[in-house]
Coordinates of C-alpha atoms in Angstrom, one line a residue:
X234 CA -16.3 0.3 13.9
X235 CA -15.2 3.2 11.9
X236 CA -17.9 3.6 8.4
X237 CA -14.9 3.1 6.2
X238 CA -13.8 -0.2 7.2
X239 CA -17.9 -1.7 6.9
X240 CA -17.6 -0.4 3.2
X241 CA -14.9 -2.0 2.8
X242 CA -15.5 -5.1 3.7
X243 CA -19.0 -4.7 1.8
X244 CA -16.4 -4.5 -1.3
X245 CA -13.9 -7.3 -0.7
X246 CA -17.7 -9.3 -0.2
X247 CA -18.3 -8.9 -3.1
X248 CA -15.0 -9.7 -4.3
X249 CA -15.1 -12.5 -2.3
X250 CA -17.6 -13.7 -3.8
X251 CA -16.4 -14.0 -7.1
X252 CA -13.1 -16.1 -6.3
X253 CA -14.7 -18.4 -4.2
X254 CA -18.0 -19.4 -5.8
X255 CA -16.2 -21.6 -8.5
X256 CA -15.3 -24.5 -6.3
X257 CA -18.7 -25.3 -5.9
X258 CA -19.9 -25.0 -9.7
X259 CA -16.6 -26.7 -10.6
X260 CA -18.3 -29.8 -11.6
X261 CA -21.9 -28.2 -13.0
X262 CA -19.3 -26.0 -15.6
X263 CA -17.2 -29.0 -16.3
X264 CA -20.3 -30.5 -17.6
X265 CA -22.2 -27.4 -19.2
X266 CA -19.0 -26.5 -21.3
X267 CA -18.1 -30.3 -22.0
X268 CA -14.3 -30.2 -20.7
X269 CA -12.5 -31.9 -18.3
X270 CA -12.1 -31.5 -14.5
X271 CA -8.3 -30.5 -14.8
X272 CA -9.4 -28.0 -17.9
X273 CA -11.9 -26.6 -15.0
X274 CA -9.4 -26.0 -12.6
X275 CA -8.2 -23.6 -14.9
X276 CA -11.0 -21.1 -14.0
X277 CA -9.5 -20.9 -10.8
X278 CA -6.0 -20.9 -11.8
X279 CA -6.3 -18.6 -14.3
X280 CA -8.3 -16.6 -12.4
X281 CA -5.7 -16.6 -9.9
X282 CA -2.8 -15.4 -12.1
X283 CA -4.9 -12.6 -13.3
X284 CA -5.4 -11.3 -9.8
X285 CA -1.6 -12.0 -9.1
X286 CA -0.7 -9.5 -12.8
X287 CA -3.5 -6.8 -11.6
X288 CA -2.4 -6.3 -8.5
X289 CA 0.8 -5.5 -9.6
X290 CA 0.4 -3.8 -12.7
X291 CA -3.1 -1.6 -11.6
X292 CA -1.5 -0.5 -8.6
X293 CA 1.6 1.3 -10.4
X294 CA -0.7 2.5 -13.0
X295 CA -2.5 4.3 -10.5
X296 CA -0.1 5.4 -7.9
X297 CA -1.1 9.2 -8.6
X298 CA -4.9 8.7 -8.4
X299 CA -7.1 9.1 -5.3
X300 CA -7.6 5.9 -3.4
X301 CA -11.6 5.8 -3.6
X302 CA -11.4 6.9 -7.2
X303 CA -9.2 3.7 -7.9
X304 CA -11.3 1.3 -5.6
X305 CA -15.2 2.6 -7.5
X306 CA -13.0 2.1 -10.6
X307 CA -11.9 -1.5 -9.8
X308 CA -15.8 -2.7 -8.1
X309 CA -16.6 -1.5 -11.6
X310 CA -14.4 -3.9 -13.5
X311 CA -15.7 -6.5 -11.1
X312 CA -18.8 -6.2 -12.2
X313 CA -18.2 -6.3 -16.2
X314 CA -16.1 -10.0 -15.4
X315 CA -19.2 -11.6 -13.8
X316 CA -21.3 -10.3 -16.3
X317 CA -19.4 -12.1 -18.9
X318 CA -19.3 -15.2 -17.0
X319 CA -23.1 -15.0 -16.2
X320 CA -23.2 -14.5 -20.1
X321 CA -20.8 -17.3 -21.6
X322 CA -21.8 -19.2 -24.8
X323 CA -18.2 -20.8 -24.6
X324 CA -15.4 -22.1 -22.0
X325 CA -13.1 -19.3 -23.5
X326 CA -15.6 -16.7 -22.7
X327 CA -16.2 -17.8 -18.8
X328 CA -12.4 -17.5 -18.6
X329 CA -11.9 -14.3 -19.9
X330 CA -15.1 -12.9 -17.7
X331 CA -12.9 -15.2 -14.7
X332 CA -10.0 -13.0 -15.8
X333 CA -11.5 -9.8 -15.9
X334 CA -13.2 -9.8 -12.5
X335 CA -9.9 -11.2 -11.5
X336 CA -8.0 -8.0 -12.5
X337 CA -10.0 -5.5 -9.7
X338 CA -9.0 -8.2 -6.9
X339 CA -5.3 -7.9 -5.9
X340 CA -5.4 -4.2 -6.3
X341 CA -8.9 -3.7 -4.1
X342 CA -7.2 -5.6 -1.3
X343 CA -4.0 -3.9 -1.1
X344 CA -5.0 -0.3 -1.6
X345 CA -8.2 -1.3 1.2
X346 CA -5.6 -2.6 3.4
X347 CA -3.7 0.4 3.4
X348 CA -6.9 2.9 4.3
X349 CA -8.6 0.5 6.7
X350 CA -4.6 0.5 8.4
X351 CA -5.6 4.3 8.4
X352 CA -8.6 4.3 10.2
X353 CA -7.2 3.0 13.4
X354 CA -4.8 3.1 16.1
X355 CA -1.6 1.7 14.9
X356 CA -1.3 -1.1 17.5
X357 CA -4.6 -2.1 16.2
X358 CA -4.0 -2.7 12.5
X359 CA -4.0 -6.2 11.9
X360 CA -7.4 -6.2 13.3
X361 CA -8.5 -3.5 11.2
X362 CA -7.3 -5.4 8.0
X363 CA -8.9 -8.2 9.9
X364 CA -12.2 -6.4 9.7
X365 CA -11.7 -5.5 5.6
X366 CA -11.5 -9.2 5.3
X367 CA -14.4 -10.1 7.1
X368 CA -16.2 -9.5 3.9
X369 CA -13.6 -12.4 1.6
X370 CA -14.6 -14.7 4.6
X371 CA -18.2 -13.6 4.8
X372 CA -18.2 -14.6 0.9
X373 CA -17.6 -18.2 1.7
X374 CA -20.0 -18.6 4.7
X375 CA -23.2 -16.6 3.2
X376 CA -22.0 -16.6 -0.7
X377 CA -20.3 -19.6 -1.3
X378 CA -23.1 -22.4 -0.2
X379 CA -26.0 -19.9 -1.8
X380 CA -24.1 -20.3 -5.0
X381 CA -23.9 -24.0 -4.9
X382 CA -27.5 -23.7 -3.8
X383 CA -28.8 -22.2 -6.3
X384 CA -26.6 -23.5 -8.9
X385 CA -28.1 -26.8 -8.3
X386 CA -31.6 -25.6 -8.6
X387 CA -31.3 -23.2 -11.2
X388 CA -27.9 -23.9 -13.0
X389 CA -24.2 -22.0 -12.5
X390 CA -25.2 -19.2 -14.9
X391 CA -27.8 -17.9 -12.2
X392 CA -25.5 -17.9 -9.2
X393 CA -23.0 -15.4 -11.4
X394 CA -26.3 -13.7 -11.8
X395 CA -26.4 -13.5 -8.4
X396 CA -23.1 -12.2 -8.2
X397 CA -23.2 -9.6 -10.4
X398 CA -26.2 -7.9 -8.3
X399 CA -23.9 -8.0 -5.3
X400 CA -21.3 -6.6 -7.4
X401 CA -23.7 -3.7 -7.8
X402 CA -24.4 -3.1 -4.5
X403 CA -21.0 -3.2 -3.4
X404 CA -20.1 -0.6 -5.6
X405 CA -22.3 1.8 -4.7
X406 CA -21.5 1.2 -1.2
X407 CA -17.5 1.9 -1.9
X408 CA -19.2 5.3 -3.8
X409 CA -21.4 6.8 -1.5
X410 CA -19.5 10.1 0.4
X411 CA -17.0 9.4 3.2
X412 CA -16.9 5.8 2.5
X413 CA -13.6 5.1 3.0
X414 CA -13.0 8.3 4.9
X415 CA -9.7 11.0 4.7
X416 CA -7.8 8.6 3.6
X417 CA -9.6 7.7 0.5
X418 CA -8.4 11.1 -0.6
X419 CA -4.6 10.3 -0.8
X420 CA -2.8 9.5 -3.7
X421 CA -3.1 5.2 -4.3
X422 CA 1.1 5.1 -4.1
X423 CA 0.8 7.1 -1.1
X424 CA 3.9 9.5 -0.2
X425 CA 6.0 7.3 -2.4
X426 CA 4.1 7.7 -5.4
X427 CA 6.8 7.6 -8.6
X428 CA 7.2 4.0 -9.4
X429 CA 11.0 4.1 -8.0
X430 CA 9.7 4.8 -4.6
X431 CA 7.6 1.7 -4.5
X432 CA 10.3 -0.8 -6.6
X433 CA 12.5 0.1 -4.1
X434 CA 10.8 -1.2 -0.8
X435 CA 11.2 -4.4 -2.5
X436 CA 15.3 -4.2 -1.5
X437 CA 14.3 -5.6 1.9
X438 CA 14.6 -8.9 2.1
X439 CA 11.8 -9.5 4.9
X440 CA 9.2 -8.3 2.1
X441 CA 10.3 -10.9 0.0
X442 CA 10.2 -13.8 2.5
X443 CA 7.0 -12.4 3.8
X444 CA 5.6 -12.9 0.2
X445 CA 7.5 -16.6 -0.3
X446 CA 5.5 -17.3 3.2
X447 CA 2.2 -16.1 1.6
X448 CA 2.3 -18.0 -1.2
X449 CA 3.0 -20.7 0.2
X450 CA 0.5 -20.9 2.5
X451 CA -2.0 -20.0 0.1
X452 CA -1.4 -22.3 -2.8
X453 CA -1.4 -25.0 0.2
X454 CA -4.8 -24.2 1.7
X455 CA -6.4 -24.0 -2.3
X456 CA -4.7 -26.2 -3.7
X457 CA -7.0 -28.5 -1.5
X458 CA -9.8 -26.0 -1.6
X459 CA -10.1 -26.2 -5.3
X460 CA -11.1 -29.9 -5.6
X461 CA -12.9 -30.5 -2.6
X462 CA -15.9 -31.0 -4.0
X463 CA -15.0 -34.1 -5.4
X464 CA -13.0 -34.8 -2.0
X465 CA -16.6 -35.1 -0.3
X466 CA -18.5 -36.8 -2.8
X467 CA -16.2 -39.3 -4.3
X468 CA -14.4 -40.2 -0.9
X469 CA -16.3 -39.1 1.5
X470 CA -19.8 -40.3 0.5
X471 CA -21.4 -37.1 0.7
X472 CA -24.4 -36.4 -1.8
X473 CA -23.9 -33.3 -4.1
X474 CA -26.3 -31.5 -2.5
X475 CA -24.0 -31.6 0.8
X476 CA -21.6 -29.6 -0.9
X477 CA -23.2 -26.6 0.1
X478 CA -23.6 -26.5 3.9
X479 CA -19.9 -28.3 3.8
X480 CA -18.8 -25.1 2.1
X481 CA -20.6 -23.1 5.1
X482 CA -18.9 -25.0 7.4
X483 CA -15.8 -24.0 5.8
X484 CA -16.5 -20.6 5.8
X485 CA -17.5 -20.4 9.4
X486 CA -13.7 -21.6 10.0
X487 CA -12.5 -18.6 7.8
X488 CA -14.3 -16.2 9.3
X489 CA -13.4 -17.1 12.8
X490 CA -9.4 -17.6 11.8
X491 CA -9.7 -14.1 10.4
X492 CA -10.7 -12.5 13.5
X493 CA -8.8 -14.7 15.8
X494 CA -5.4 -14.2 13.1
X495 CA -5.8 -10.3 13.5
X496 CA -6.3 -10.1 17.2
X497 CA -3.3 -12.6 17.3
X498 CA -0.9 -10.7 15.0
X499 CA -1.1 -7.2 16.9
X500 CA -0.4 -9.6 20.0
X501 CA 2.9 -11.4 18.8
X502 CA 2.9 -11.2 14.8
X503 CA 5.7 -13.5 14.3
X504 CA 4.8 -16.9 16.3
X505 CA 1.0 -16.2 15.4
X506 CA 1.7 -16.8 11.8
X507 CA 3.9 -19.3 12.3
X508 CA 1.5 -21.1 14.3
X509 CA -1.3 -21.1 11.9
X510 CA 0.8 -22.5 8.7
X511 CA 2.1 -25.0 11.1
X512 CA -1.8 -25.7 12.2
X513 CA -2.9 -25.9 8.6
X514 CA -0.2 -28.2 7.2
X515 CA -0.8 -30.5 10.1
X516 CA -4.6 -30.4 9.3
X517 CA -4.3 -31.1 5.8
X518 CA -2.5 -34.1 6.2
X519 CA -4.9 -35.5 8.8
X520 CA -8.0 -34.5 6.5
X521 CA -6.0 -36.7 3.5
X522 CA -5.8 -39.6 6.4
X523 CA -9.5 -39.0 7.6
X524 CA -11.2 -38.0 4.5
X525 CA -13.4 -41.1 4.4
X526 CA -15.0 -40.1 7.3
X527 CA -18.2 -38.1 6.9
X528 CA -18.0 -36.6 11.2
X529 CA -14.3 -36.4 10.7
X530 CA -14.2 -34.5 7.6
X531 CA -16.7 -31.9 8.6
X532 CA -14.4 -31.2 11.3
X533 CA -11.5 -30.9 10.0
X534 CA -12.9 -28.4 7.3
X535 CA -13.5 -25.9 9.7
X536 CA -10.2 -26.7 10.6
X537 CA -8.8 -26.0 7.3
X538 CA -10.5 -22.8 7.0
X539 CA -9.6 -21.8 10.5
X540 CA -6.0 -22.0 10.5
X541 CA -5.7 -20.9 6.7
X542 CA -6.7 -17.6 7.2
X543 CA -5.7 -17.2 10.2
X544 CA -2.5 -16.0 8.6
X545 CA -4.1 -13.3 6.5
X546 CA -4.1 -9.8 8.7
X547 CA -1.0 -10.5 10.0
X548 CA 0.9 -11.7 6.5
X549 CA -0.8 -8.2 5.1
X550 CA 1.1 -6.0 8.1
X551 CA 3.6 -7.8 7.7
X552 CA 5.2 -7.1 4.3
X553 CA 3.4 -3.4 4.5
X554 CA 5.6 -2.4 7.8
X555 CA 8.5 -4.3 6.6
X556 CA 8.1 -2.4 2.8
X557 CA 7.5 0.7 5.0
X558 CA 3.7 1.3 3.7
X559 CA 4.1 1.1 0.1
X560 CA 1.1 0.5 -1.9
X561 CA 2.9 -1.9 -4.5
X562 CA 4.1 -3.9 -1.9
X563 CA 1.0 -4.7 0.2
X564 CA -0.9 -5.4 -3.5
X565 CA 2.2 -7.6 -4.2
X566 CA 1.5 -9.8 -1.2
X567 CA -2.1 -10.5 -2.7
X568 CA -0.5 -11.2 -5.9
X569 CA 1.9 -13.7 -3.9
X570 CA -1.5 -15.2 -2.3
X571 CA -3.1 -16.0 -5.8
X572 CA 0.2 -17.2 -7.4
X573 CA 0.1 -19.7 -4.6
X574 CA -3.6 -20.3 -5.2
X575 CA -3.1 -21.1 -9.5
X576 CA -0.2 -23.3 -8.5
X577 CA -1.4 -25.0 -5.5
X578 CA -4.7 -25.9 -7.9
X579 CA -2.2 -26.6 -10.7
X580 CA 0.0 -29.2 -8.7
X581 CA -3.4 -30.8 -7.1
X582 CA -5.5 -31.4 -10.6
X583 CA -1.9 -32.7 -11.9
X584 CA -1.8 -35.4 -9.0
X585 CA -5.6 -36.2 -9.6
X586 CA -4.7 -36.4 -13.6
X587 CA -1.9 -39.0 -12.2
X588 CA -4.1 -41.2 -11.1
X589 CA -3.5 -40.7 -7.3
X590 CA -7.1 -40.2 -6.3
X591 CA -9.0 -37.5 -4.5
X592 CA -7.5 -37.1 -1.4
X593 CA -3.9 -36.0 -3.1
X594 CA -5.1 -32.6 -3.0
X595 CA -4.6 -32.6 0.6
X596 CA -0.9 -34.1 0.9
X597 CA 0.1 -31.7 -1.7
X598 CA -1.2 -28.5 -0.1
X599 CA -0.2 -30.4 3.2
X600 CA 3.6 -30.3 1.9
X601 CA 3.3 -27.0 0.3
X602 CA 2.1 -25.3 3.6
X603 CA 4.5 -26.9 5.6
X604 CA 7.4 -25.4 3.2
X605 CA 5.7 -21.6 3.8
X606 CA 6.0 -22.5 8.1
X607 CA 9.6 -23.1 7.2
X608 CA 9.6 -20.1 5.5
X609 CA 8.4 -17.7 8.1
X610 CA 10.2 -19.4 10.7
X611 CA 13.5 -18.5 8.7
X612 CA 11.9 -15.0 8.7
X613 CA 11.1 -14.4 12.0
X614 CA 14.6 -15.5 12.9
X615 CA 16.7 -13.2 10.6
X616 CA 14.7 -10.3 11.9
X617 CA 16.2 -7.7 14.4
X618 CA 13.5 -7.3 17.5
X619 CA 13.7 -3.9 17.1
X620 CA 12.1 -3.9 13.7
X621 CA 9.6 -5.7 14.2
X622 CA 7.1 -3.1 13.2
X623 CA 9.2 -0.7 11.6
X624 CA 6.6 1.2 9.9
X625 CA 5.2 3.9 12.3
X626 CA 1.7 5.9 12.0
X627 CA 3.3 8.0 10.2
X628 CA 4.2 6.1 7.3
X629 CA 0.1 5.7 6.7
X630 CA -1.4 8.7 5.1
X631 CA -4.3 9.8 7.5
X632 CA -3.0 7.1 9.8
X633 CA -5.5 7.4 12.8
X634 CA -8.7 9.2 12.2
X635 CA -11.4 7.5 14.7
X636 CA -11.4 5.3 17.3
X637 CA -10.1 1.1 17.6
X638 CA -11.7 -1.4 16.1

């Protein structure tokens, strides 16, 4: 495995850890700040929506700048928003620490996606951006239940602690020389670096219903995500101290769908994606039907983290061969992914608020995914078979420096 794509993935671990970490805190911050589950939720959501705005709007600010430059730059931001958190006298303070980290995230993702795309063959590339986000699904296997863990036994404020130590590391990893190889040299916008260039790879249609997929699938899978906490303990029957290896299971299911997604994409992009937001929205629907079931519920969240990221390499290829490699594009599908998540936790706190229990979560994201399969079915119809990877080598600065993945 090339060096660049390990510090990569040492970054988006970080990263990682830091969107995911919440769910299991969600109901020790509830209580420390006094406010209510929903009013919780927000830490995600708004978390979310910060991710989907800095993607966007880092990304054009710093189309001219080196890549790695722009990447140390944003692991540094990360660092100063879980710092905050760790900090926070108030609820309004751990949100604007939630937002601040959250403004590195979209940005980190879709300029990393582009180099580690670089660093490989380009029949190879899903599994490369496969590898960059080994270190988001890492976050929830190793991160996610250590958090919880040691939330429980030495309050949420530690485990952001925690975090911000990784945060370190990972930034020194992204700084050391020839992390991120050649291609860390090129300009963040790439060839297309004037903010026309990038707008106008949004005039394809296939980038937009690549995004509509994305988000979709997304706010599906975390709309669930967010409250599941309360899923296993209040239906369930699972002690609080269960959330964490429940969370590890989840993980495992992440990581695995990651790997398996990429390998699958490069294969036969198209079905592969349909197949896994088909597989998730059936899986949420069962979990909502089985959810009372301690062996059944274990299962099934593997499940749920298996087939929803199994979409993630591919959705990322996707929209970057279809917006020809621009950078604004591939950070716009990670803002697509976190618009998905704030909703997706939005429309699931508003059906527990309604009364409807703790399982609604899961029909909601169950519906919501099931509208994103539609979606990419509808995409991968109106697409011509001879662009299905439009985007050559060439369209990659430094597009193959070492050897496969």
């Amino acid at each position: 495995m090339p060096a660049g794509l390990f510090a990569l993935a040492l970054g988006g671990f970080g990263i990682g850890l830091t969107e995911f970490l919440i769910a299991g805190l969600l109901p020790q911050v509830a209580s420390g700040f006094g406010v209510s589950e929903a009013a919780a939720g927000r830490l995600i959501s708004g978390y979310a929506l910060s991710v989907a705005i800095g993607a966007i709007a880092l990304t054009a600010a710093t189309a001219r700048l080196p890549r790695k430059r722009v990447l140390v730059g944003l692991v540094g931001l990360f660092v100063v928003g879980n710092l905050l958190s760790a900090v926070a006298p108030n609820y309004q303070v751990m949100l604007l620490g939630r937002i601040v980290a959250a403004l590195c995230h979209g940005s980190f993702f879709g300029i990393g996606s582009l180099v580690a795309s670089g660093l490989v063959a380009p029949e190879r590339r899903s599994r490369a951006v496969a590898v960059m986000f080994a270190g988001l699904t890492l976050a929830n296997v190793l991160g996610v239940p250590f958090g919880a863990l040691v939330g429980e036994r030495w309050g949420w404020r530690a485990a952001f602690w925690a975090v911000t130590a990784i945060g370190v590391l990972a930034l020194v990893g992204i700084a050391a020389p020839g992390a991120v190889g050649a291609g860390g040299t090129a300009p963040t916008g790439g060839s297309a670096s004037g903010l026309r260039a990038q707008l106008g790879a949004f005039r394809s249609g296939q980038v937009w219903l690549t995004l509509a997929a994305t988000a979709l699938g997304y706010g599906g899978m975390f709309g669930a995500f967010s409250y599941l906490a309360y899923t296993f303990t209040e239906v369930g029957g699972f002690a609080p101290g269960d959330v964490a290896w429940l969370l590890m299971v989840y993980g495992v299911g992440l990581v695995v769908g990651n790997l398996i997604g990429g390998r699958a994409a490069d294969h036969d992009r198209d079905r592969a994606l349909v197949l896994a937001l088909a597989g998730l929205a059936v899986t949420l629907a069962v979990f909502g039907l089985l959810a009372g079931s301690a062996p059944a519920s274990v299962v099934l969240v593997f499940l749920t983290g298996l087939f929803g990221f199994a979409g993630v390499p591919g959705m990322i290829t996707r929209v970057t061969d279809h917006a020809r490699g621009a950078a604004l594009a591939a950070s716009a599908n990670v803002s697509a992914s976190n618009i998905g998540n704030a909703l997706g936790a939005w429309a699931g706190g508003l059906a527990i608020s309604a009364g409807l229990g703790y399982t609604a979560p899961l029909y909601v994201g169950a519906g919501i995914v099931l509208a994103g399969a539609a979606v990419m079915v509808v995409a991968a119809k109106l697409v011509p078979s001879s662009d299905e990877f439009p985007a050559r080598a060439g369209s990659y600065e430094g597009s193959y420096e070492g050897p496969g993945v």
